[in-house]
Amino acid sequence: MSTPPRHIPSLSALPALVGTQLGHSDWVLVDQARIDAFAAATGDAQWIHVDPARAAIGPFGTTIAHGFLTLSLLPVFMNQAFAIDGLGMGVNYGLNRVRFPAPVPVGSRLRGTVKLLACEPLPQDGLQAVLEVSVEREGGSKPVCVAESVVRFFP
């Protein structure tokens, strides 16, 4: 069942939320079809990702998702975790820090927890936010990805 995103009443309400958790996403399945599609899109067809037979005797006993595949899910996690009423657009401005502390075995379910670390004004009534997204694997003991995403929001 889908959890509705946390609604933030306006862009101007965002700065008051610095230091708080904005919400969790739903669980997202990372199956072999998703891994294969990512490999095809990026040209990264390393056997640890796309060859189940070879990966079965490899270090993880199965294929694992690309770290960048996990990272590419950040917009899904953020959009499911929170919504800003009246937002015109959000623009990915980059990343400050990214780590992949644990692998994502095929068949894993992931979800992101979003925390607002910083928020500062921009020209034209925009805001630049630094969002920490911690991605967990269902049943895992530590995050599979922790990233600081910099997003510019405009009304």
PDB file of C-alpha atoms in Angstrom:
ATOM      1  CA  MET A   1       0.000   0.000   0.000  1.00  0.00           C
ATOM      2  CA  SER A   2       1.326   3.407  -0.956  1.00  0.00           C
ATOM      3  CA  THR A   3       1.999   5.970   1.762  1.00  0.00           C
ATOM      4  CA  PRO A   4       1.038   9.515   0.776  1.00  0.00           C
ATOM      5  CA  PRO A   5       3.946  11.960   0.721  1.00  0.00           C
ATOM      6  CA  ARG A   6       4.312  14.532   3.480  1.00  0.00           C
ATOM      7  CA  HIS A   7       2.733  17.743   2.221  1.00  0.00           C
ATOM      8  CA  ILE A   8       4.657  20.924   2.836  1.00  0.00           C
ATOM      9  CA  PRO A   9       2.161  23.803   2.499  1.00  0.00           C
ATOM     10  CA  SER A  10       4.452  26.107   0.492  1.00  0.00           C
ATOM     11  CA  LEU A  11       8.005  26.636  -0.633  1.00  0.00           C
ATOM     12  CA  SER A  12       8.354  29.366   1.999  1.00  0.00           C
ATOM     13  CA  ALA A  13       7.595  26.759   4.717  1.00  0.00           C
ATOM     14  CA  LEU A  14      10.624  24.636   3.766  1.00  0.00           C
ATOM     15  CA  PRO A  15      13.389  26.541   5.669  1.00  0.00           C
ATOM     16  CA  ALA A  16      11.609  25.968   8.988  1.00  0.00           C
ATOM     17  CA  LEU A  17      12.004  22.207   8.429  1.00  0.00           C
ATOM     18  CA  VAL A  18      15.836  22.191   8.327  1.00  0.00           C
ATOM     19  CA  GLY A  19      17.104  19.368  10.518  1.00  0.00           C
ATOM     20  CA  THR A  20      13.908  17.333  10.256  1.00  0.00           C
ATOM     21  CA  GLN A  21      13.025  14.133   8.487  1.00  0.00           C
ATOM     22  CA  LEU A  22      10.681  14.877   5.591  1.00  0.00           C
ATOM     23  CA  GLY A  23       9.480  11.306   5.147  1.00  0.00           C
ATOM     24  CA  HIS A  24       9.972   7.804   3.773  1.00  0.00           C
ATOM     25  CA  SER A  25       9.288   6.461   0.303  1.00  0.00           C
ATOM     26  CA  ASP A  26       7.465   3.269  -0.513  1.00  0.00           C
ATOM     27  CA  TRP A  27       9.490   0.119  -1.119  1.00  0.00           C
ATOM     28  CA  VAL A  28      10.907  -0.237  -4.640  1.00  0.00           C
ATOM     29  CA  LEU A  29      11.801  -3.652  -6.060  1.00  0.00           C
ATOM     30  CA  VAL A  30      15.206  -3.996  -7.721  1.00  0.00           C
ATOM     31  CA  ASP A  31      14.780  -7.062  -9.921  1.00  0.00           C
ATOM     32  CA  GLN A  32      17.010  -8.443 -12.660  1.00  0.00           C
ATOM     33  CA  ALA A  33      14.958  -6.731 -15.377  1.00  0.00           C
ATOM     34  CA  ARG A  34      15.640  -3.324 -13.781  1.00  0.00           C
ATOM     35  CA  ILE A  35      19.352  -4.136 -13.398  1.00  0.00           C
ATOM     36  CA  ASP A  36      19.577  -5.313 -17.032  1.00  0.00           C
ATOM     37  CA  ALA A  37      17.772  -2.200 -18.298  1.00  0.00           C
ATOM     38  CA  PHE A  38      20.165   0.024 -16.343  1.00  0.00           C
ATOM     39  CA  ALA A  39      23.152  -1.896 -17.736  1.00  0.00           C
ATOM     40  CA  ALA A  40      21.813  -1.428 -21.272  1.00  0.00           C
ATOM     41  CA  ALA A  41      21.186   2.287 -20.730  1.00  0.00           C
ATOM     42  CA  THR A  42      24.633   2.980 -19.252  1.00  0.00           C
ATOM     43  CA  GLY A  43      26.818   0.445 -21.039  1.00  0.00           C
ATOM     44  CA  ASP A  44      27.914  -1.033 -17.695  1.00  0.00           C
ATOM     45  CA  ALA A  45      27.381  -4.758 -18.302  1.00  0.00           C
ATOM     46  CA  GLN A  46      29.896  -6.072 -15.752  1.00  0.00           C
ATOM     47  CA  TRP A  47      29.126  -9.723 -14.955  1.00  0.00           C
ATOM     48  CA  ILE A  48      28.458  -9.028 -11.263  1.00  0.00           C
ATOM     49  CA  HIS A  49      25.335  -7.176 -12.434  1.00  0.00           C
ATOM     50  CA  VAL A  50      24.079  -9.046 -15.517  1.00  0.00           C
ATOM     51  CA  ASP A  51      25.334 -12.644 -15.457  1.00  0.00           C
ATOM     52  CA  PRO A  52      23.351 -14.603 -12.822  1.00  0.00           C
ATOM     53  CA  ALA A  53      25.241 -17.874 -13.470  1.00  0.00           C
ATOM     54  CA  ARG A  54      28.681 -16.327 -13.014  1.00  0.00           C
ATOM     55  CA  ALA A  55      27.514 -14.097 -10.146  1.00  0.00           C
ATOM     56  CA  ALA A  56      26.199 -17.172  -8.300  1.00  0.00           C
ATOM     57  CA  ILE A  57      29.820 -18.219  -7.721  1.00  0.00           C
ATOM     58  CA  GLY A  58      31.015 -14.651  -7.158  1.00  0.00           C
ATOM     59  CA  PRO A  59      31.503 -12.784  -3.886  1.00  0.00           C
ATOM     60  CA  PHE A  60      27.791 -12.051  -3.281  1.00  0.00           C
ATOM     61  CA  GLY A  61      26.273 -15.336  -4.502  1.00  0.00           C
ATOM     62  CA  THR A  62      23.953 -13.478  -6.872  1.00  0.00           C
ATOM     63  CA  THR A  63      23.843 -10.443  -9.127  1.00  0.00           C
ATOM     64  CA  ILE A  64      23.857  -7.046  -7.451  1.00  0.00           C
ATOM     65  CA  ALA A  65      22.520  -3.685  -8.560  1.00  0.00           C
ATOM     66  CA  HIS A  66      24.892  -1.016  -9.821  1.00  0.00           C
ATOM     67  CA  GLY A  67      25.597   1.654  -7.208  1.00  0.00           C
ATOM     68  CA  PHE A  68      24.543   4.243  -9.756  1.00  0.00           C
ATOM     69  CA  LEU A  69      21.243   2.387 -10.273  1.00  0.00           C
ATOM     70  CA  THR A  70      20.540   2.804  -6.564  1.00  0.00           C
ATOM     71  CA  LEU A  71      21.553   6.462  -6.816  1.00  0.00           C
ATOM     72  CA  SER A  72      19.291   6.957  -9.846  1.00  0.00           C
ATOM     73  CA  LEU A  73      16.296   6.047  -7.663  1.00  0.00           C
ATOM     74  CA  LEU A  74      16.740   9.151  -5.481  1.00  0.00           C
ATOM     75  CA  PRO A  75      14.093  11.155  -7.395  1.00  0.00           C
ATOM     76  CA  VAL A  76      11.583   8.319  -6.868  1.00  0.00           C
ATOM     77  CA  PHE A  77      12.345   8.235  -3.152  1.00  0.00           C
ATOM     78  CA  MET A  78      12.161  12.025  -2.752  1.00  0.00           C
ATOM     79  CA  ASN A  79       8.936  12.375  -4.757  1.00  0.00           C
ATOM     80  CA  GLN A  80       7.268   9.688  -2.660  1.00  0.00           C
ATOM     81  CA  ALA A  81       8.560  11.079   0.659  1.00  0.00           C
ATOM     82  CA  PHE A  82       7.394  14.690   0.387  1.00  0.00           C
ATOM     83  CA  ALA A  83       5.549  17.166  -1.831  1.00  0.00           C
ATOM     84  CA  ILE A  84       5.640  20.954  -1.725  1.00  0.00           C
ATOM     85  CA  ASP A  85       2.287  22.557  -2.498  1.00  0.00           C
ATOM     86  CA  GLY A  86       2.514  25.159  -5.267  1.00  0.00           C
ATOM     87  CA  LEU A  87       5.958  24.038  -6.416  1.00  0.00           C
ATOM     88  CA  GLY A  88       6.700  25.014 -10.017  1.00  0.00           C
ATOM     89  CA  MET A  89       9.758  22.802 -10.437  1.00  0.00           C
ATOM     90  CA  GLY A  90      12.701  21.212  -8.728  1.00  0.00           C
ATOM     91  CA  VAL A  91      16.066  21.060 -10.494  1.00  0.00           C
ATOM     92  CA  ASN A  92      18.841  18.604  -9.634  1.00  0.00           C
ATOM     93  CA  TYR A  93      21.870  20.794  -8.880  1.00  0.00           C
ATOM     94  CA  GLY A  94      24.229  17.972  -7.947  1.00  0.00           C
ATOM     95  CA  LEU A  95      25.516  15.886  -5.092  1.00  0.00           C
ATOM     96  CA  ASN A  96      27.765  16.754  -2.171  1.00  0.00           C
ATOM     97  CA  ARG A  97      28.570  13.274  -0.917  1.00  0.00           C
ATOM     98  CA  VAL A  98      27.599   9.734  -1.910  1.00  0.00           C
ATOM     99  CA  ARG A  99      28.478   6.429  -0.278  1.00  0.00           C
ATOM    100  CA  PHE A 100      27.410   2.836  -0.953  1.00  0.00           C
ATOM    101  CA  PRO A 101      27.991   1.047   2.392  1.00  0.00           C
ATOM    102  CA  ALA A 102      26.323  -2.239   1.394  1.00  0.00           C
ATOM    103  CA  PRO A 103      25.459  -4.123  -1.814  1.00  0.00           C
ATOM    104  CA  VAL A 104      21.947  -4.476  -3.271  1.00  0.00           C
ATOM    105  CA  PRO A 105      21.354  -8.141  -4.189  1.00  0.00           C
ATOM    106  CA  VAL A 106      18.873  -8.813  -6.998  1.00  0.00           C
ATOM    107  CA  GLY A 107      15.329  -9.050  -5.654  1.00  0.00           C
ATOM    108  CA  SER A 108      15.943  -6.484  -2.905  1.00  0.00           C
ATOM    109  CA  ARG A 109      13.329  -3.968  -1.889  1.00  0.00           C
ATOM    110  CA  LEU A 110      14.657  -0.486  -1.176  1.00  0.00           C
ATOM    111  CA  ARG A 111      13.207   2.651   0.352  1.00  0.00           C
ATOM    112  CA  GLY A 112      14.564   6.093   1.007  1.00  0.00           C
ATOM    113  CA  THR A 113      14.345   8.293   4.069  1.00  0.00           C
ATOM    114  CA  VAL A 114      14.734  11.990   3.328  1.00  0.00           C
ATOM    115  CA  LYS A 115      16.076  14.567   5.782  1.00  0.00           C
ATOM    116  CA  LEU A 116      16.420  18.288   5.062  1.00  0.00           C
ATOM    117  CA  LEU A 117      19.979  19.302   6.003  1.00  0.00           C
ATOM    118  CA  ALA A 118      20.070  22.894   4.712  1.00  0.00           C
ATOM    119  CA  CYS A 119      17.992  25.427   2.836  1.00  0.00           C
ATOM    120  CA  GLU A 120      18.986  28.831   1.500  1.00  0.00           C
ATOM    121  CA  PRO A 121      17.296  31.439  -0.698  1.00  0.00           C
ATOM    122  CA  LEU A 122      18.010  31.853  -4.403  1.00  0.00           C
ATOM    123  CA  PRO A 123      17.173  34.710  -6.780  1.00  0.00           C
ATOM    124  CA  GLN A 124      13.679  34.646  -8.343  1.00  0.00           C
ATOM    125  CA  ASP A 125      12.068  33.360  -5.126  1.00  0.00           C
ATOM    126  CA  GLY A 126      13.769  29.962  -5.310  1.00  0.00           C
ATOM    127  CA  LEU A 127      15.386  27.890  -2.596  1.00  0.00           C
ATOM    128  CA  GLN A 128      18.394  25.600  -2.674  1.00  0.00           C
ATOM    129  CA  ALA A 129      17.982  22.578  -0.422  1.00  0.00           C
ATOM    130  CA  VAL A 130      20.472  19.934   0.665  1.00  0.00           C
ATOM    131  CA  LEU A 131      18.610  16.679   1.233  1.00  0.00           C
ATOM    132  CA  GLU A 132      20.150  13.606   2.813  1.00  0.00           C
ATOM    133  CA  VAL A 133      18.645  10.463   1.353  1.00  0.00           C
ATOM    134  CA  SER A 134      19.430   7.288   3.241  1.00  0.00           C
ATOM    135  CA  VAL A 135      18.478   4.192   1.243  1.00  0.00           C
ATOM    136  CA  GLU A 136      17.792   1.016   3.180  1.00  0.00           C
ATOM    137  CA  ARG A 137      17.347  -2.551   1.984  1.00  0.00           C
ATOM    138  CA  GLU A 138      14.466  -4.442   3.519  1.00  0.00           C
ATOM    139  CA  GLY A 139      16.040  -6.817   6.041  1.00  0.00           C
ATOM    140  CA  GLY A 140      19.471  -5.204   5.699  1.00  0.00           C
ATOM    141  CA  SER A 141      21.575  -4.158   8.676  1.00  0.00           C
ATOM    142  CA  LYS A 142      22.983  -0.940   7.210  1.00  0.00           C
ATOM    143  CA  PRO A 143      22.130   1.534   4.441  1.00  0.00           C
ATOM    144  CA  VAL A 144      22.920   0.611   0.837  1.00  0.00           C
ATOM    145  CA  CYS A 145      23.349   4.271  -0.126  1.00  0.00           C
ATOM    146  CA  VAL A 146      23.620   7.572   1.717  1.00  0.00           C
ATOM    147  CA  ALA A 147      23.650  10.653  -0.489  1.00  0.00           C
ATOM    148  CA  GLU A 148      23.439  14.415  -0.080  1.00  0.00           C
ATOM    149  CA  SER A 149      21.373  15.692  -2.972  1.00  0.00           C
ATOM    150  CA  VAL A 150      21.325  19.417  -3.800  1.00  0.00           C
ATOM    151  CA  VAL A 151      18.019  20.508  -5.318  1.00  0.00           C
ATOM    152  CA  ARG A 152      16.918  23.947  -6.437  1.00  0.00           C
ATOM    153  CA  PHE A 153      13.194  24.561  -5.979  1.00  0.00           C
ATOM    154  CA  PHE A 154      11.248  27.284  -7.785  1.00  0.00           C
ATOM    155  CA  PRO A 155       7.604  28.420  -7.397  1.00  0.00           C
TER     156      PRO A 155
END
